[in-house]
mmCIF file of C-alpha atoms and ligand atoms in Angstrom:
data_model
loop_
_atom_site.group_PDB
_atom_site.id
_atom_site.type_symbol
_atom_site.label_atom_id
_atom_site.label_comp_id
_atom_site.label_asym_id
_atom_site.label_seq_id
_atom_site.Cartn_x
_atom_site.Cartn_y
_atom_site.Cartn_z
ATOM 1 C CA MET E 918 153.290 145.213 141.575
ATOM 2 C CA GLN E 919 156.919 144.991 140.503
ATOM 3 C CA ARG E 920 159.149 147.985 140.726
ATOM 4 C CA GLY E 921 162.424 149.483 139.630
ATOM 5 C CA SER E 922 165.220 147.362 138.275
ATOM 6 C CA PHE E 923 163.226 144.239 138.915
ATOM 7 C CA GLN E 924 160.696 144.911 136.190
ATOM 8 C CA TRP E 925 163.016 144.236 133.290
ATOM 9 C CA MET E 926 163.523 140.673 134.446
ATOM 10 C CA LYS E 927 159.933 139.695 133.968
ATOM 11 C CA SER E 928 160.380 137.713 130.835
ATOM 12 C CA ILE E 929 160.279 133.931 130.976
ATOM 13 C CA ASN E 930 163.026 133.385 128.409
ATOM 14 C CA LYS E 931 165.269 135.888 130.109
ATOM 15 C CA THR E 932 164.818 134.117 133.415
ATOM 16 C CA ILE E 933 165.450 130.698 131.886
ATOM 17 C CA ILE E 934 168.700 131.898 130.331
ATOM 18 C CA LEU E 935 169.765 133.713 133.471
ATOM 19 C CA ASN E 936 169.176 130.652 135.617
ATOM 20 C CA LYS E 937 171.079 128.497 133.159
ATOM 21 C CA ILE E 938 174.070 130.832 133.403
ATOM 22 C CA ARG E 939 173.785 130.906 137.208
ATOM 23 C CA THR E 940 173.695 127.147 137.606
ATOM 24 C CA SER E 941 175.968 126.104 134.726
ATOM 25 C CA GLY E 942 178.250 129.104 134.116
ATOM 26 C CA PRO E 943 180.773 129.609 132.665
ATOM 27 C CA ILE E 944 178.704 128.470 129.695
ATOM 28 C CA SER E 945 178.720 129.363 125.992
ATOM 29 C CA ARG E 946 175.778 130.778 124.060
ATOM 30 C CA ALA E 947 175.652 127.597 121.983
ATOM 31 C CA ASP E 948 175.375 125.389 125.079
ATOM 32 C CA ILE E 949 172.656 127.602 126.555
ATOM 33 C CA ALA E 950 170.652 127.148 123.348
ATOM 34 C CA LYS E 951 171.240 123.398 123.394
ATOM 35 C CA GLU E 952 170.307 122.948 127.039
ATOM 36 C CA THR E 953 167.275 125.256 127.140
ATOM 37 C CA SER E 954 165.835 124.374 123.706
ATOM 38 C CA LEU E 955 165.713 128.070 122.837
ATOM 39 C CA THR E 956 166.878 129.047 119.348
ATOM 40 C CA PRO E 957 170.430 130.444 118.987
ATOM 41 C CA PRO E 958 169.138 133.834 117.741
ATOM 42 C CA THR E 959 166.815 134.138 120.770
ATOM 43 C CA VAL E 960 169.661 133.257 123.114
ATOM 44 C CA GLY E 961 171.938 135.698 121.290
ATOM 45 C CA SER E 962 169.612 138.664 121.548
ATOM 46 C CA ILE E 963 168.636 138.016 125.183
ATOM 47 C CA VAL E 964 172.272 137.512 126.214
ATOM 48 C CA LYS E 965 173.105 140.812 124.503
ATOM 49 C CA GLU E 966 170.415 142.502 126.561
ATOM 50 C CA LEU E 967 171.590 140.828 129.786
ATOM 51 C CA ILE E 968 175.149 141.998 129.116
ATOM 52 C CA GLU E 969 173.935 145.545 128.456
ATOM 53 C CA GLN E 970 172.023 145.449 131.723
ATOM 54 C CA GLY E 971 175.190 144.339 133.465
ATOM 55 C CA ILE E 972 173.843 141.174 135.054
ATOM 56 C CA VAL E 973 175.799 138.831 132.773
ATOM 57 C CA MET E 974 179.378 139.204 131.583
ATOM 58 C CA GLU E 975 181.742 137.442 129.248
ATOM 59 C CA SER E 976 184.556 135.529 130.912
ATOM 60 C CA GLN E 977 187.438 133.454 129.608
ATOM 61 C CA GLN E 978 187.320 131.570 126.346
ATOM 62 C CA GLY E 979 185.989 128.041 126.422
ATOM 63 C CA GLU E 980 187.341 124.897 124.802
ATOM 64 C CA SER E 981 186.990 124.795 121.055
ATOM 65 C CA GLN E 982 184.826 122.037 119.599
ATOM 66 C CA GLY E 983 186.583 122.587 116.270
ATOM 67 C CA GLY E 984 186.532 126.107 114.911
ATOM 68 C CA ARG E 985 187.082 129.193 117.028
ATOM 69 C CA LYS E 986 186.884 129.137 120.798
ATOM 70 C CA PRO E 987 183.485 130.161 122.183
ATOM 71 C CA THR E 988 183.170 133.068 124.624
ATOM 72 C CA MET E 989 181.906 131.926 128.004
ATOM 73 C CA LEU E 990 179.237 133.698 130.045
ATOM 74 C CA VAL E 991 178.949 134.116 133.814
ATOM 75 C CA ILE E 992 176.708 136.047 136.202
ATOM 76 C CA ASN E 993 178.182 139.442 137.022
ATOM 77 C CA ARG E 994 177.613 138.859 140.712
ATOM 78 C CA GLU E 995 178.860 142.249 141.914
ATOM 79 C CA GLU E 996 176.674 144.320 139.615
ATOM 80 C CA PHE E 997 173.468 143.969 141.657
ATOM 81 C CA PHE E 998 172.884 143.744 145.374
ATOM 82 C CA VAL E 999 169.931 142.418 147.370
ATOM 83 C CA ILE E 1000 168.678 143.570 150.776
ATOM 84 C CA GLY E 1001 167.469 141.077 153.375
ATOM 85 C CA MET E 1002 166.054 141.573 156.858
ATOM 86 C CA ASP E 1003 165.240 139.117 159.614
ATOM 87 C CA ALA E 1004 162.608 141.096 161.533
ATOM 88 C CA GLY E 1005 161.757 140.303 165.135
ATOM 89 C CA PRO E 1006 161.053 139.396 167.780
ATOM 90 C CA LYS E 1007 164.045 141.009 169.543
ATOM 91 C CA THR E 1008 166.124 142.495 166.732
ATOM 92 C CA VAL E 1009 166.035 143.389 163.057
ATOM 93 C CA ASP E 1010 169.064 141.746 161.447
ATOM 94 C CA CYS E 1011 170.062 143.574 158.289
ATOM 95 C CA LEU E 1012 172.083 142.041 155.478
ATOM 96 C CA VAL E 1013 173.113 143.104 151.985
ATOM 97 C CA THR E 1014 174.656 140.584 149.609
ATOM 98 C CA ASN E 1015 175.625 140.357 145.967
ATOM 99 C CA LEU E 1016 173.848 137.958 143.619
ATOM 100 C CA ALA E 1017 175.846 135.017 144.989
ATOM 101 C CA GLY E 1018 174.791 135.680 148.582
ATOM 102 C CA GLU E 1019 178.198 137.075 149.601
ATOM 103 C CA ARG E 1020 177.943 139.630 152.422
ATOM 104 C CA LYS E 1021 178.448 143.308 151.705
ATOM 105 C CA CYS E 1022 176.962 144.787 154.855
ATOM 106 C CA ASP E 1023 175.709 143.197 158.029
ATOM 107 C CA PHE E 1024 174.341 144.765 161.240
ATOM 108 C CA SER E 1025 171.551 144.441 163.746
ATOM 109 C CA LEU E 1026 169.032 146.929 165.192
ATOM 110 C CA GLU E 1027 167.351 146.417 168.567
ATOM 111 C CA LEU E 1028 163.571 146.435 168.858
ATOM 112 C CA GLU E 1029 161.968 147.997 171.924
ATOM 113 C CA GLU E 1030 159.761 145.805 174.100
ATOM 114 C CA GLU E 1031 156.572 147.785 173.616
ATOM 115 C CA LEU E 1032 156.128 149.246 170.195
ATOM 116 C CA SER E 1033 153.421 150.227 167.710
ATOM 117 C CA ASN E 1034 153.133 149.150 164.065
ATOM 118 C CA GLU E 1035 154.461 152.583 163.077
ATOM 119 C CA ALA E 1036 157.445 152.327 165.391
ATOM 120 C CA PHE E 1037 158.221 148.813 164.113
ATOM 121 C CA LEU E 1038 158.010 149.954 160.493
ATOM 122 C CA SER E 1039 160.229 152.926 161.196
ATOM 123 C CA VAL E 1040 162.949 150.546 162.459
ATOM 124 C CA LEU E 1041 162.691 148.631 159.165
ATOM 125 C CA ILE E 1042 162.947 151.897 157.220
ATOM 126 C CA LYS E 1043 165.938 152.991 159.279
ATOM 127 C CA GLY E 1044 167.607 149.618 158.616
ATOM 128 C CA VAL E 1045 167.129 149.870 154.855
ATOM 129 C CA GLU E 1046 168.339 153.487 154.805
ATOM 130 C CA GLN E 1047 171.440 152.520 156.747
ATOM 131 C CA MET E 1048 172.130 149.561 154.414
ATOM 132 C CA LEU E 1049 171.699 151.703 151.292
ATOM 133 C CA ALA E 1050 174.051 154.314 152.734
ATOM 134 C CA THR E 1051 176.661 151.697 153.695
ATOM 135 C CA VAL E 1052 176.856 149.837 150.390
ATOM 136 C CA ASN E 1053 176.564 153.090 148.450
ATOM 137 C CA LYS E 1054 175.066 151.490 145.367
ATOM 138 C CA PRO E 1055 172.644 153.359 143.077
ATOM 139 C CA LYS E 1056 169.064 152.276 143.723
ATOM 140 C CA GLU E 1057 168.632 150.829 140.245
ATOM 141 C CA LYS E 1058 171.353 148.329 141.178
ATOM 142 C CA ILE E 1059 169.326 147.005 144.118
ATOM 143 C CA ILE E 1060 167.108 144.068 143.115
ATOM 144 C CA GLY E 1061 164.766 144.522 146.042
ATOM 145 C CA ILE E 1062 164.110 144.021 149.737
ATOM 146 C CA GLY E 1063 163.241 140.668 151.330
ATOM 147 C CA VAL E 1064 161.791 140.568 154.829
ATOM 148 C CA ALA E 1065 161.770 137.411 156.976
ATOM 149 C CA MET E 1066 159.073 138.325 159.453
ATOM 150 C CA HIS E 1067 158.427 136.789 162.848
ATOM 151 C CA GLY E 1068 154.885 135.411 163.162
ATOM 152 C CA VAL E 1069 152.069 134.736 160.722
ATOM 153 C CA VAL E 1070 152.473 136.491 157.367
ATOM 154 C CA ASP E 1071 150.030 137.225 154.548
ATOM 155 C CA VAL E 1072 152.596 136.503 151.845
ATOM 156 C CA GLN E 1073 150.523 137.761 148.915
ATOM 157 C CA ASN E 1074 150.024 141.212 150.408
ATOM 158 C CA GLY E 1075 153.215 141.343 152.435
ATOM 159 C CA ILE E 1076 151.408 141.932 155.720
ATOM 160 C CA GLY E 1077 152.645 140.806 159.123
ATOM 161 C CA LYS E 1078 149.280 139.457 160.232
ATOM 162 C CA TYR E 1079 150.149 138.360 163.739
ATOM 163 C CA ALA E 1080 153.473 138.794 165.501
ATOM 164 C CA PRO E 1081 152.863 137.192 168.919
ATOM 165 C CA ASN E 1082 156.116 138.167 170.628
ATOM 166 C CA LEU E 1083 155.849 141.759 169.430
ATOM 167 C CA HIS E 1084 152.128 141.938 170.258
ATOM 168 C CA LEU E 1085 151.449 143.435 166.843
ATOM 169 C CA THR E 1086 148.862 142.648 164.180
ATOM 170 C CA ASP E 1087 148.278 143.667 160.554
ATOM 171 C CA ILE E 1088 151.585 145.394 159.829
ATOM 172 C CA PRO E 1089 151.601 146.602 156.187
ATOM 173 C CA ILE E 1090 155.310 145.905 155.617
ATOM 174 C CA LYS E 1091 155.297 145.572 151.830
ATOM 175 C CA GLU E 1092 153.119 148.609 151.204
ATOM 176 C CA VAL E 1093 155.077 150.922 153.489
ATOM 177 C CA LEU E 1094 158.549 149.851 152.312
ATOM 178 C CA GLU E 1095 157.592 149.914 148.627
ATOM 179 C CA ASP E 1096 156.136 153.386 148.954
ATOM 180 C CA HIS E 1097 159.143 154.615 150.861
ATOM 181 C CA PHE E 1098 161.918 153.127 148.734
ATOM 182 C CA ASP E 1099 160.281 152.387 145.382
ATOM 183 C CA LEU E 1100 161.866 148.907 145.407
ATOM 184 C CA THR E 1101 160.252 145.465 145.126
ATOM 185 C CA VAL E 1102 159.495 144.060 148.574
ATOM 186 C CA LYS E 1103 158.832 140.403 149.443
ATOM 187 C CA VAL E 1104 157.680 139.352 152.899
ATOM 188 C CA GLU E 1105 157.736 135.811 154.245
ATOM 189 C CA ASN E 1106 157.436 134.070 157.598
ATOM 190 C CA ASP E 1107 160.919 133.814 159.153
ATOM 191 C CA ALA E 1108 161.040 130.030 159.519
ATOM 192 C CA ARG E 1109 159.947 129.552 155.917
ATOM 193 C CA ALA E 1110 162.520 132.112 154.800
ATOM 194 C CA MET E 1111 165.120 130.120 156.732
ATOM 195 C CA ALA E 1112 164.157 127.009 154.762
ATOM 196 C CA LEU E 1113 164.604 128.868 151.488
ATOM 197 C CA GLY E 1114 167.926 130.296 152.717
ATOM 198 C CA GLU E 1115 169.136 126.796 153.538
ATOM 199 C CA SER E 1116 168.135 125.458 150.150
ATOM 200 C CA TRP E 1117 169.840 128.338 148.268
ATOM 201 C CA PHE E 1118 172.916 129.006 150.350
ATOM 202 C CA GLY E 1119 173.277 126.088 152.771
ATOM 203 C CA GLY E 1120 175.710 124.229 150.541
ATOM 204 C CA TRP E 1121 173.422 121.184 150.266
ATOM 205 C CA ASP E 1122 173.790 120.109 146.708
ATOM 206 C CA ASP E 1123 171.022 118.557 144.720
ATOM 207 C CA THR E 1124 168.348 118.737 147.377
ATOM 208 C CA LYS E 1125 165.047 118.327 145.581
ATOM 209 C CA SER E 1126 162.949 118.570 148.686
ATOM 210 C CA MET E 1127 164.111 120.002 151.957
ATOM 211 C CA LEU E 1128 162.467 120.578 155.244
ATOM 212 C CA ALA E 1129 164.046 123.113 157.583
ATOM 213 C CA VAL E 1130 163.051 123.282 161.231
ATOM 214 C CA ASN E 1131 163.989 126.232 163.404
ATOM 215 C CA ILE E 1132 164.108 125.306 167.083
ATOM 216 C CA GLY E 1133 164.688 128.325 169.265
ATOM 217 C CA ARG E 1134 162.387 130.354 171.533
ATOM 218 C CA GLY E 1135 159.598 128.897 169.409
ATOM 219 C CA ILE E 1136 159.548 126.206 166.724
ATOM 220 C CA GLY E 1137 158.734 126.841 163.081
ATOM 221 C CA GLY E 1138 159.571 125.265 159.786
ATOM 222 C CA GLY E 1139 159.521 125.522 156.054
ATOM 223 C CA ILE E 1140 159.139 123.034 153.257
ATOM 224 C CA VAL E 1141 160.943 123.581 149.949
ATOM 225 C CA LEU E 1142 159.787 121.348 147.096
ATOM 226 C CA ASP E 1143 161.693 121.640 143.805
ATOM 227 C CA GLY E 1144 163.020 125.036 144.847
ATOM 228 C CA THR E 1145 159.563 126.328 145.722
ATOM 229 C CA LEU E 1146 158.363 127.185 149.215
ATOM 230 C CA LEU E 1147 155.181 125.442 150.224
ATOM 231 C CA HIS E 1148 152.568 127.801 151.673
ATOM 232 C CA GLY E 1149 149.403 125.742 151.722
ATOM 233 C CA GLU E 1150 145.899 127.108 151.284
ATOM 234 C CA HIS E 1151 146.139 129.748 154.011
ATOM 235 C CA ASP E 1152 149.874 130.190 154.600
ATOM 236 C CA ILE E 1153 149.937 127.773 157.543
ATOM 237 C CA ALA E 1154 152.171 125.104 155.979
ATOM 238 C CA GLY E 1155 155.272 124.722 158.132
ATOM 239 C CA GLU E 1156 153.739 125.519 161.539
ATOM 240 C CA ILE E 1157 155.553 122.491 162.831
ATOM 241 C CA GLY E 1158 155.876 123.819 166.394
ATOM 242 C CA HIS E 1159 152.185 123.227 166.974
ATOM 243 C CA MET E 1160 152.141 119.605 165.927
ATOM 244 C CA THR E 1161 150.709 117.709 168.913
ATOM 245 C CA LEU E 1162 153.159 115.203 170.386
ATOM 246 C CA ASP E 1163 151.516 114.649 173.757
ATOM 247 C CA LEU E 1164 147.718 114.715 174.023
ATOM 248 C CA TYR E 1165 147.852 115.404 177.730
ATOM 249 C CA GLY E 1166 150.963 117.565 177.690
ATOM 250 C CA ARG E 1167 151.637 121.039 178.968
ATOM 251 C CA PRO E 1168 149.541 123.940 177.686
ATOM 252 C CA CYS E 1169 150.985 125.787 174.690
ATOM 253 C CA GLU E 1170 150.735 129.515 173.947
ATOM 254 C CA CYS E 1171 148.483 128.605 171.009
ATOM 255 C CA GLY E 1172 145.768 127.322 173.358
ATOM 256 C CA SER E 1173 146.405 123.652 172.647
ATOM 257 C CA ASN E 1174 148.255 121.044 174.731
ATOM 258 C CA GLY E 1175 151.453 119.081 174.244
ATOM 259 C CA CYS E 1176 152.596 120.842 171.078
ATOM 260 C CA PHE E 1177 156.133 120.033 169.843
ATOM 261 C CA GLN E 1178 156.999 123.556 171.013
ATOM 262 C CA THR E 1179 156.115 122.687 174.637
ATOM 263 C CA LEU E 1180 158.653 119.821 174.555
ATOM 264 C CA ALA E 1181 161.689 121.018 172.631
ATOM 265 C CA SER E 1182 161.778 124.838 172.446
ATOM 266 C CA GLY E 1183 164.412 126.720 174.457
ATOM 267 C CA PRO E 1184 161.995 128.013 177.121
ATOM 268 C CA SER E 1185 160.294 124.622 177.504
ATOM 269 C CA ILE E 1186 163.657 122.920 178.155
ATOM 270 C CA GLU E 1187 164.629 125.598 180.676
ATOM 271 C CA GLN E 1188 161.333 125.276 182.545
ATOM 272 C CA LYS E 1189 161.549 121.530 182.694
ATOM 273 C CA VAL E 1190 165.091 121.602 184.068
ATOM 274 C CA GLN E 1191 164.151 124.266 186.606
ATOM 275 C CA ALA E 1192 161.232 122.163 187.843
ATOM 276 C CA ALA E 1193 163.378 119.022 188.127
ATOM 277 C CA LEU E 1194 166.070 120.841 190.108
ATOM 278 C CA GLN E 1195 163.470 122.356 192.399
ATOM 279 C CA ASN E 1196 162.297 118.809 193.054
ATOM 280 C CA GLY E 1197 165.733 117.825 194.257
ATOM 281 C CA GLU E 1198 167.390 116.535 191.078
ATOM 282 C CA GLU E 1199 171.168 116.669 191.474
ATOM 283 C CA SER E 1200 173.115 118.375 188.748
ATOM 284 C CA LEU E 1201 176.179 120.460 188.008
ATOM 285 C CA ILE E 1202 173.743 123.033 186.585
ATOM 286 C CA LEU E 1203 173.017 124.204 190.141
ATOM 287 C CA ASP E 1204 176.694 125.020 190.673
ATOM 288 C CA LEU E 1205 176.941 126.801 187.352
ATOM 289 C CA VAL E 1206 174.134 129.212 188.332
ATOM 290 C CA GLU E 1207 175.268 129.352 191.974
ATOM 291 C CA GLY E 1208 171.945 127.974 193.121
ATOM 292 C CA LYS E 1209 169.887 130.597 191.273
ATOM 293 C CA ILE E 1210 167.467 128.316 189.470
ATOM 294 C CA GLU E 1211 165.834 131.256 187.645
ATOM 295 C CA ASP E 1212 169.167 131.951 185.887
ATOM 296 C CA ILE E 1213 169.196 128.606 184.071
ATOM 297 C CA THR E 1214 169.461 128.952 180.305
ATOM 298 C CA GLY E 1215 169.854 126.536 177.431
ATOM 299 C CA GLU E 1216 173.525 127.535 177.174
ATOM 300 C CA ILE E 1217 174.111 126.554 180.810
ATOM 301 C CA ILE E 1218 172.366 123.202 180.394
ATOM 302 C CA TYR E 1219 174.611 122.654 177.386
ATOM 303 C CA GLU E 1220 177.720 123.615 179.335
ATOM 304 C CA ALA E 1221 176.797 121.146 182.070
ATOM 305 C CA ALA E 1222 176.426 118.400 179.469
ATOM 306 C CA VAL E 1223 179.839 119.252 178.009
ATOM 307 C CA ASN E 1224 181.223 118.801 181.518
ATOM 308 C CA GLY E 1225 179.728 115.326 181.705
ATOM 309 C CA ASP E 1226 176.721 116.071 183.914
ATOM 310 C CA ALA E 1227 174.444 113.022 183.648
ATOM 311 C CA PHE E 1228 171.182 114.907 184.185
ATOM 312 C CA ALA E 1229 172.031 117.532 181.528
ATOM 313 C CA ILE E 1230 173.005 114.823 179.020
ATOM 314 C CA ARG E 1231 169.776 112.961 179.763
ATOM 315 C CA THR E 1232 167.823 116.187 179.228
ATOM 316 C CA TRP E 1233 169.294 116.727 175.753
ATOM 317 C CA THR E 1234 168.825 113.067 174.856
ATOM 318 C CA GLU E 1235 165.143 113.394 175.703
ATOM 319 C CA VAL E 1236 164.843 116.619 173.667
ATOM 320 C CA GLY E 1237 166.506 114.772 170.772
ATOM 321 C CA MET E 1238 163.914 112.039 171.094
ATOM 322 C CA TYR E 1239 161.049 114.540 170.758
ATOM 323 C CA ILE E 1240 162.765 116.175 167.794
ATOM 324 C CA GLY E 1241 163.193 112.685 166.301
ATOM 325 C CA VAL E 1242 159.491 111.918 166.750
ATOM 326 C CA ALA E 1243 158.534 115.221 165.110
ATOM 327 C CA CYS E 1244 160.979 114.540 162.251
ATOM 328 C CA THR E 1245 159.526 111.052 161.765
ATOM 329 C CA ASN E 1246 156.015 112.518 161.520
ATOM 330 C CA LEU E 1247 157.301 114.983 158.943
ATOM 331 C CA ILE E 1248 159.141 112.281 156.988
ATOM 332 C CA HIS E 1249 155.896 110.319 156.788
ATOM 333 C CA THR E 1250 153.959 113.421 155.692
ATOM 334 C CA VAL E 1251 156.332 115.146 153.270
ATOM 335 C CA ASN E 1252 159.057 112.544 152.635
ATOM 336 C CA PRO E 1253 161.810 115.139 152.111
ATOM 337 C CA SER E 1254 165.265 114.190 150.860
ATOM 338 C CA ARG E 1255 166.776 116.054 153.790
ATOM 339 C CA ILE E 1256 165.831 117.744 157.055
ATOM 340 C CA VAL E 1257 167.937 120.658 158.264
ATOM 341 C CA LEU E 1258 167.731 121.787 161.883
ATOM 342 C CA GLY E 1259 168.583 125.320 162.947
ATOM 343 C CA GLY E 1260 167.941 127.758 165.797
ATOM 344 C CA GLY E 1261 169.434 128.058 169.287
ATOM 345 C CA VAL E 1262 168.461 124.579 170.513
ATOM 346 C CA ALA E 1263 170.207 123.027 167.499
ATOM 347 C CA ASN E 1264 173.477 124.325 168.965
ATOM 348 C CA ALA E 1265 173.293 121.355 171.350
ATOM 349 C CA LYS E 1266 173.962 119.188 168.283
ATOM 350 C CA PRO E 1267 176.599 116.892 169.895
ATOM 351 C CA PHE E 1268 174.012 115.721 172.454
ATOM 352 C CA LEU E 1269 171.005 115.687 170.110
ATOM 353 C CA LYS E 1270 172.223 114.052 166.931
ATOM 354 C CA ASP E 1271 172.407 110.395 167.997
ATOM 355 C CA SER E 1272 169.140 110.558 169.853
ATOM 356 C CA ILE E 1273 167.352 112.100 166.858
ATOM 357 C CA GLN E 1274 168.780 109.545 164.410
ATOM 358 C CA LYS E 1275 168.032 106.628 166.699
ATOM 359 C CA THR E 1276 164.413 107.736 167.126
ATOM 360 C CA ILE E 1277 163.941 108.032 163.368
ATOM 361 C CA GLN E 1278 165.536 104.613 162.871
ATOM 362 C CA ASN E 1279 163.168 103.081 165.411
ATOM 363 C CA ARG E 1280 160.043 104.719 164.069
ATOM 364 C CA GLY E 1281 160.521 105.205 160.329
ATOM 365 C CA LEU E 1282 158.121 103.217 158.201
ATOM 366 C CA THR E 1283 160.542 101.984 155.548
ATOM 367 C CA LYS E 1284 164.281 101.541 155.172
ATOM 368 C CA GLU E 1285 164.421 104.774 153.174
ATOM 369 C CA ALA E 1286 162.386 106.682 155.762
ATOM 370 C CA LYS E 1287 164.708 105.474 158.506
ATOM 371 C CA GLN E 1288 167.694 106.718 156.529
ATOM 372 C CA THR E 1289 166.424 110.248 155.899
ATOM 373 C CA GLU E 1290 169.314 112.616 156.458
ATOM 374 C CA VAL E 1291 168.942 114.980 159.379
ATOM 375 C CA GLU E 1292 171.561 117.714 159.288
ATOM 376 C CA PHE E 1293 172.354 120.850 161.231
ATOM 377 C CA SER E 1294 172.328 124.292 159.641
ATOM 378 C CA ARG E 1295 175.664 125.648 158.444
ATOM 379 C CA LEU E 1296 174.283 129.150 158.068
ATOM 380 C CA GLY E 1297 173.499 129.668 161.742
ATOM 381 C CA LYS E 1298 171.836 132.937 162.664
ATOM 382 C CA ALA E 1299 172.092 134.329 159.140
ATOM 383 C CA ALA E 1300 169.817 131.629 157.662
ATOM 384 C CA SER E 1301 166.648 133.749 157.822
ATOM 385 C CA SER E 1302 168.155 136.963 156.432
ATOM 386 C CA LEU E 1303 169.830 134.953 153.657
ATOM 387 C CA GLY E 1304 166.407 133.409 153.077
ATOM 388 C CA ALA E 1305 164.930 136.903 152.809
ATOM 389 C CA ILE E 1306 167.495 137.591 150.100
ATOM 390 C CA ALA E 1307 166.641 134.308 148.376
ATOM 391 C CA LEU E 1308 162.993 135.475 148.154
ATOM 392 C CA LEU E 1309 164.153 137.982 145.540
ATOM 393 C CA LEU E 1310 166.633 135.646 143.856
ATOM 394 C CA VAL E 1311 163.952 133.015 143.382
ATOM 395 C CA GLU E 1312 161.914 135.474 141.330
ATOM 396 C CA LEU E 1313 164.955 136.544 139.389
ATOM 397 C CA PHE E 1314 166.377 133.130 138.570
ATOM 398 C CA GLN E 1315 163.640 130.522 138.751
ATOM 399 C CA PRO E 1316 161.132 130.682 135.918
ATOM 400 C CA GLU E 1317 158.726 128.231 137.513
ATOM 401 C CA MET E 1318 158.308 130.614 140.416
ATOM 402 C CA MET E 1319 157.145 133.510 138.270
ATOM 403 C CA ASN E 1320 153.548 134.595 138.686
HETATM 404 ZN ZN1 LIG I 1429 150.898 125.117 170.201
#
């Protein structure tokens, strides 16, 4: 069900014209008609409506093609705002942007360790209330609420089906937020939302197909093909962290062995380093934690590498190799034009990049596969909440996504 200000957008022609103005603006009415194959009267009447609704405005005059100068149209980016939340496992990051993804309000709420579905939902409600109060925009000027949810999500019904690190199941996010705020709510898995955020706001131009991999406490990913997020038959597409890389590897939280996540996630790297140091490996890391092996974190292993510690550098090189193997598998499965890496582990970029590229070059099937671009996120921590915002923008601007 669509609600509030969102409803009036549900017309294919309107969306086509709006997207044309977004991607090609400033643009004249005549050029919109030419480039969309809609008739000039149709364009004229829809543009009139869009201007009345405030989402489009007239800007400067364009160049004359003989005759009088045409009036140019642009998106009125400040007229409508969108709410995005990156929910769990430790915090709920709240973000409000205008239609161009520019920040209007940005804060984070802590989640308690042990909480019920109701308590979790009440944090989301509190976050939205606080955002609405901060931006002080009438509700009809809010396009909707996007939620990037940790764990497995039933996208159709907006339910957090399984949130392992929160120990919660079947959280009716969409239903509760829609009832409470009477706004459209979209819920998506956080790693997939990150992929959409990267493709909309990451500054990667002309990326037809993009694969984004989030490597942090866990590993997840999202695949964007022609601007559309791939879900698969049962919303499992993108569960890259549980791709098996070592048949006889360490047990994974999913019950399997040797998953990508057991080789390259933050905790897996920490554990491996701790075990090696306990076994007498010499490293600057020990000095940095004053001998307290349990205090070792990814940041400290990174710091040691920056200081030239051979063991720390070797550790990151090996992590880069596993990431490279996973990327090669993905290149051979999806053949994306670009792979974008994000999450905490990706912060070790200076020590990962060469190793990742080298692995792909060694293992890629063809020259093109070997040359697949692997980049690091420019959005950082905000990628998922920006992705949550993009969930609404996709519906607003991309006709092929309308259902
Ligand atoms: Zn697993």
